[in-house]
Structures are given as structure tokens and as C-alpha cells.
One Martini backbone bead per residue (centre of mass of N, CA, C, O) as a GRO file, in nm:
protein
  218
    1UNK     BB    1  -0.145   0.423  -2.533
    2UNK     BB    2  -0.188   0.341  -2.189
    3UNK     BB    3  -0.307   0.535  -1.929
    4UNK     BB    4  -0.258   0.504  -1.574
    5UNK     BB    5  -0.404   0.528  -1.263
    6UNK     BB    6  -0.312   0.536  -0.957
    7UNK     BB    7  -0.373   0.307  -0.670
    8UNK     BB    8  -0.524   0.255  -0.332
    9UNK     BB    9  -0.717  -0.013  -0.165
   10UNK     BB   10  -0.940  -0.145   0.032
   11UNK     BB   11  -1.090  -0.494   0.028
   12UNK     BB   12  -1.179  -0.585   0.359
   13UNK     BB   13  -1.273  -0.271   0.445
   14UNK     BB   14  -1.565  -0.110   0.367
   15UNK     BB   15  -1.597   0.006   0.671
   16UNK     BB   16  -1.622   0.108   0.997
   17UNK     BB   17  -1.742  -0.153   1.108
   18UNK     BB   18  -1.508  -0.333   1.011
   19UNK     BB   19  -1.290  -0.184   1.175
   20UNK     BB   20  -1.413  -0.242   1.454
   21UNK     BB   21  -1.390  -0.549   1.435
   22UNK     BB   22  -1.082  -0.547   1.449
   23UNK     BB   23  -1.064  -0.412   1.733
   24UNK     BB   24  -1.221  -0.637   1.877
   25UNK     BB   25  -1.011  -0.852   1.822
   26UNK     BB   26  -0.780  -0.718   1.965
   27UNK     BB   27  -0.914  -0.711   2.241
   28UNK     BB   28  -0.959  -1.010   2.280
   29UNK     BB   29  -0.659  -1.095   2.263
   30UNK     BB   30  -0.548  -0.902   2.487
   31UNK     BB   31  -0.725  -1.018   2.731
   32UNK     BB   32  -0.584  -1.292   2.777
   33UNK     BB   33  -0.347  -1.211   2.966
   34UNK     BB   34  -0.585  -1.131   3.205
   35UNK     BB   35  -0.857  -1.268   3.182
   36UNK     BB   36  -1.090  -1.024   3.056
   37UNK     BB   37  -1.324  -1.110   2.855
   38UNK     BB   38  -1.589  -1.029   3.021
   39UNK     BB   39  -1.538  -0.703   2.969
   40UNK     BB   40  -1.643  -0.727   2.694
   41UNK     BB   41  -1.793  -0.517   2.451
   42UNK     BB   42  -1.922  -0.342   2.187
   43UNK     BB   43  -1.770  -0.060   2.321
   44UNK     BB   44  -1.483  -0.115   2.467
   45UNK     BB   45  -1.272  -0.041   2.247
   46UNK     BB   46  -1.286   0.278   2.298
   47UNK     BB   47  -1.111   0.228   2.569
   48UNK     BB   48  -0.893   0.011   2.522
   49UNK     BB   49  -0.714   0.124   2.294
   50UNK     BB   50  -0.618   0.386   2.430
   51UNK     BB   51  -0.504   0.250   2.691
   52UNK     BB   52  -0.320   0.009   2.574
   53UNK     BB   53  -0.200   0.126   2.304
   54UNK     BB   54  -0.162   0.444   2.311
   55UNK     BB   55  -0.062   0.481   2.618
   56UNK     BB   56   0.101   0.208   2.684
   57UNK     BB   57   0.222   0.072   2.397
   58UNK     BB   58   0.068  -0.206   2.297
   59UNK     BB   59   0.114  -0.293   1.969
   60UNK     BB   60   0.121  -0.608   1.945
   61UNK     BB   61  -0.195  -0.659   1.942
   62UNK     BB   62  -0.233  -0.547   1.636
   63UNK     BB   63  -0.122  -0.824   1.498
   64UNK     BB   64  -0.414  -0.982   1.491
   65UNK     BB   65  -0.470  -0.779   1.252
   66UNK     BB   66  -0.572  -0.742   0.903
   67UNK     BB   67  -0.492  -0.588   0.576
   68UNK     BB   68  -0.605  -0.552   0.239
   69UNK     BB   69  -0.441  -0.426  -0.057
   70UNK     BB   70  -0.505  -0.263  -0.362
   71UNK     BB   71  -0.272  -0.194  -0.638
   72UNK     BB   72  -0.152   0.066  -0.871
   73UNK     BB   73   0.178   0.066  -0.999
   74UNK     BB   74   0.489   0.099  -1.055
   75UNK     BB   75   0.785  -0.073  -1.050
   76UNK     BB   76   0.930   0.120  -0.855
   77UNK     BB   77   0.717   0.128  -0.626
   78UNK     BB   78   0.700  -0.172  -0.587
   79UNK     BB   79   0.994  -0.205  -0.489
   80UNK     BB   80   0.962  -0.024  -0.239
   81UNK     BB   81   0.722  -0.161  -0.101
   82UNK     BB   82   0.864  -0.460  -0.077
   83UNK     BB   83   1.072  -0.368   0.153
   84UNK     BB   84   0.860  -0.448   0.339
   85UNK     BB   85   0.894  -0.732   0.514
   86UNK     BB   86   0.613  -0.749   0.687
   87UNK     BB   87   0.449  -0.932   0.443
   88UNK     BB   88   0.209  -0.974   0.179
   89UNK     BB   89   0.270  -1.063  -0.173
   90UNK     BB   90   0.109  -0.988  -0.494
   91UNK     BB   91   0.239  -0.980  -0.833
   92UNK     BB   92   0.244  -0.887  -1.134
   93UNK     BB   93   0.365  -1.095  -1.392
   94UNK     BB   94   0.601  -1.066  -1.659
   95UNK     BB   95   0.636  -1.372  -1.713
   96UNK     BB   96   0.307  -1.459  -1.749
   97UNK     BB   97   0.213  -1.204  -1.877
   98UNK     BB   98   0.047  -1.146  -2.190
   99UNK     BB   99   0.045  -0.885  -2.360
  100UNK     BB  100  -0.253  -0.851  -2.573
  101UNK     BB  101  -0.458  -1.039  -2.479
  102UNK     BB  102  -0.633  -1.002  -2.196
  103UNK     BB  103  -0.401  -0.782  -2.135
  104UNK     BB  104  -0.326  -0.465  -2.114
  105UNK     BB  105  -0.105  -0.219  -2.148
  106UNK     BB  106   0.037   0.002  -1.897
  107UNK     BB  107   0.097   0.349  -1.790
  108UNK     BB  108   0.277   0.562  -1.562
  109UNK     BB  109   0.281   0.894  -1.516
  110UNK     BB  110   0.478   1.120  -1.419
  111UNK     BB  111   0.474   1.381  -1.222
  112UNK     BB  112   0.566   1.700  -1.286
  113UNK     BB  113   0.652   1.756  -1.579
  114UNK     BB  114   0.795   1.871  -1.826
  115UNK     BB  115   0.701   1.893  -2.142
  116UNK     BB  116   0.955   1.763  -2.266
  117UNK     BB  117   0.965   1.519  -2.074
  118UNK     BB  118   0.688   1.403  -2.149
  119UNK     BB  119   0.765   1.346  -2.442
  120UNK     BB  120   0.997   1.153  -2.384
  121UNK     BB  121   0.838   0.949  -2.222
  122UNK     BB  122   0.628   0.872  -2.436
  123UNK     BB  123   0.827   0.770  -2.645
  124UNK     BB  124   0.955   0.546  -2.472
  125UNK     BB  125   0.692   0.387  -2.419
  126UNK     BB  126   0.617   0.329  -2.712
  127UNK     BB  127   0.880   0.180  -2.788
  128UNK     BB  128   0.853  -0.045  -2.580
  129UNK     BB  129   0.588  -0.160  -2.681
  130UNK     BB  130   0.684  -0.231  -2.964
  131UNK     BB  131   0.918  -0.419  -2.878
  132UNK     BB  132   0.756  -0.628  -2.727
  133UNK     BB  133   0.571  -0.721  -2.963
  134UNK     BB  134   0.803  -0.795  -3.156
  135UNK     BB  135   0.921  -1.022  -2.979
  136UNK     BB  136   0.671  -1.198  -2.981
  137UNK     BB  137   0.662  -1.228  -3.296
  138UNK     BB  138   0.956  -1.374  -3.280
  139UNK     BB  139   0.898  -1.592  -3.022
  140UNK     BB  140   0.904  -1.472  -2.758
  141UNK     BB  141   0.874  -1.463  -2.436
  142UNK     BB  142   0.757  -1.275  -2.183
  143UNK     BB  143   1.026  -1.308  -2.004
  144UNK     BB  144   1.191  -1.170  -2.238
  145UNK     BB  145   1.026  -0.917  -2.341
  146UNK     BB  146   1.031  -0.754  -2.064
  147UNK     BB  147   1.315  -0.611  -2.110
  148UNK     BB  148   1.163  -0.362  -2.270
  149UNK     BB  149   1.041  -0.259  -2.018
  150UNK     BB  150   0.949  -0.013  -1.811
  151UNK     BB  151   0.909   0.132  -1.497
  152UNK     BB  152   0.605   0.248  -1.589
  153UNK     BB  153   0.467  -0.005  -1.550
  154UNK     BB  154   0.172  -0.125  -1.480
  155UNK     BB  155   0.091  -0.264  -1.142
  156UNK     BB  156  -0.051  -0.526  -0.982
  157UNK     BB  157  -0.132  -0.543  -0.622
  158UNK     BB  158  -0.105  -0.730  -0.313
  159UNK     BB  159  -0.148  -0.625   0.039
  160UNK     BB  160  -0.046  -0.763   0.364
  161UNK     BB  161  -0.111  -0.633   0.690
  162UNK     BB  162  -0.087  -0.547   0.986
  163UNK     BB  163  -0.173  -0.281   1.181
  164UNK     BB  164   0.119  -0.209   1.259
  165UNK     BB  165   0.250  -0.211   0.968
  166UNK     BB  166   0.074   0.010   0.852
  167UNK     BB  167   0.182   0.230   1.031
  168UNK     BB  168   0.472   0.219   0.931
  169UNK     BB  169   0.413   0.278   0.638
  170UNK     BB  170   0.288   0.565   0.684
  171UNK     BB  171   0.531   0.692   0.835
  172UNK     BB  172   0.722   0.656   0.571
  173UNK     BB  173   0.516   0.709   0.292
  174UNK     BB  174   0.395   1.022   0.376
  175UNK     BB  175   0.636   1.183   0.350
  176UNK     BB  176   0.839   1.428   0.212
  177UNK     BB  177   1.068   1.201   0.137
  178UNK     BB  178   0.896   1.060  -0.034
  179UNK     BB  179   0.791   0.955  -0.311
  180UNK     BB  180   0.562   1.104  -0.507
  181UNK     BB  181   0.425   0.828  -0.603
  182UNK     BB  182   0.380   0.725  -0.318
  183UNK     BB  183   0.208   0.958  -0.205
  184UNK     BB  184  -0.022   0.934  -0.418
  185UNK     BB  185  -0.123   0.660  -0.261
  186UNK     BB  186  -0.072   0.682   0.055
  187UNK     BB  187  -0.247   0.925   0.143
  188UNK     BB  188  -0.530   0.823   0.059
  189UNK     BB  189  -0.502   0.560   0.223
  190UNK     BB  190  -0.483   0.687   0.499
  191UNK     BB  191  -0.764   0.816   0.493
  192UNK     BB  192  -0.910   0.544   0.479
  193UNK     BB  193  -0.810   0.434   0.748
  194UNK     BB  194  -0.913   0.670   0.928
  195UNK     BB  195  -1.216   0.619   0.854
  196UNK     BB  196  -1.232   0.285   0.920
  197UNK     BB  197  -0.997   0.301   1.154
  198UNK     BB  198  -0.990   0.379   1.457
  199UNK     BB  199  -0.710   0.571   1.616
  200UNK     BB  200  -0.431   0.436   1.494
  201UNK     BB  201  -0.396   0.696   1.254
  202UNK     BB  202  -0.462   0.997   1.352
  203UNK     BB  203  -0.144   1.107   1.400
  204UNK     BB  204  -0.104   1.103   1.092
  205UNK     BB  205   0.074   1.325   0.874
  206UNK     BB  206   0.096   1.456   0.588
  207UNK     BB  207   0.416   1.562   0.506
  208UNK     BB  208   0.598   1.487   0.709
  209UNK     BB  209   0.867   1.425   0.885
  210UNK     BB  210   1.045   1.148   0.930
  211UNK     BB  211   1.174   1.213   1.208
  212UNK     BB  212   0.896   1.256   1.347
  213UNK     BB  213   0.771   0.974   1.283
  214UNK     BB  214   0.980   0.795   1.433
  215UNK     BB  215   0.860   0.876   1.720
  216UNK     BB  216   0.583   0.695   1.651
  217UNK     BB  217   0.735   0.436   1.639
  218UNK     BB  218   0.650   0.078   1.770
   0.00000   0.00000   0.00000
């Protein structure tokens, strides 16, 4: 049985320079309303974003830029993640992926379990894996055999949100009320966003109370 470590990482913003390019795009689009495009320079984003977005509260302009993240999570976290309505998702399909051919099956172990619980979980995952392959051997299709698979099946997904919706995601999914396995991937991802895209996410603190974060949502 293969145990997989969950993760989430930006795939189209490799560094801070790329993040600044996104903010420059936001500035360019935002300046159209006042036809002040000529005032933009290579460094003006550092004044424009705090003034227009952070202080004035015009977050709508950040919807002009988007970021794609690749993640591996279990099916339960995937289901929670895709409840965020305004985004694009592509998820590893258990209908069409036939595990055991080109792609091996993996499982994500829940964190912080008691020793006996961990043993029960491992036994259940092993039995599910055996049942899945037995059903395939009996001639069942992957979309039928998948009914034997557990919630802890490791699942690859791609997620694209605009910069405003990523902010909402972090405000909701890094709080102390969020599922522990969601925080396991969302908090490191927040740190990556804070490092690569200046200003927009700096005020979001991991493990804050959700009610406090709701006051920052715009």
C-alpha cells in the first residue's frame, strides 16, 4: 500500500517577479476606469495596490489576474475544496483512471490518529485496495470498481482562481475551524502566496478564528 503526502503548490507563479507581473496587470486594468494608464511604471504597483485595493477596498480589480495551483489531497478534502463556487477545477477521475496500469493507487493517512486507529485505518485501506483490484479482475470497469475505494484515496487536482477568490479561500480554509487536513495544505500554500505575490495576502494569519477572518473578506 502506497502512502502519499498531501501538498498544494503554485504552478504558474514560480517566483516573486512573476507575482509582481500579476499585480502590474491588475494595475493596468484598474487604471482603465480613470484612463490613467500613462501613470503606470515598473514600480507604481507598489503604491497603486495599497492605495486602490487595500485602503480604498476595490478588490474587484484583482479579479483580472488568476493563479493555478496543483494539489494532491484525499477525496474528502477535494469535495470541500470544490465547494468554492467561483473557480476552475480539473480532478483526477476514478471513472477513467484504471489504477494499477500506468498509475499506482495511493492513500493519504489522516494526521494525529491514536495508534489503534492508525492500525484500523491501514487495514481498511489495504482491504479496499484488494477489493478494487479483485473487481477489475472480475471484469468490472474502473467506474464500477471505484465504489470500493475509501475517502482517503489520494487525488490529483488543478485549481484556478482569480486573486480575489484565492484570498477568500485562504480566509476560510486556514482558520482553526477548518479541517486539519485542509489546513495541512492550505497554510503552506498561503505562505507561498505571501512570498510570491506581495501585499494581497499579508494580513491573513494561519489558525485565526473564522469570525475574525470574515471581517477581512471583501
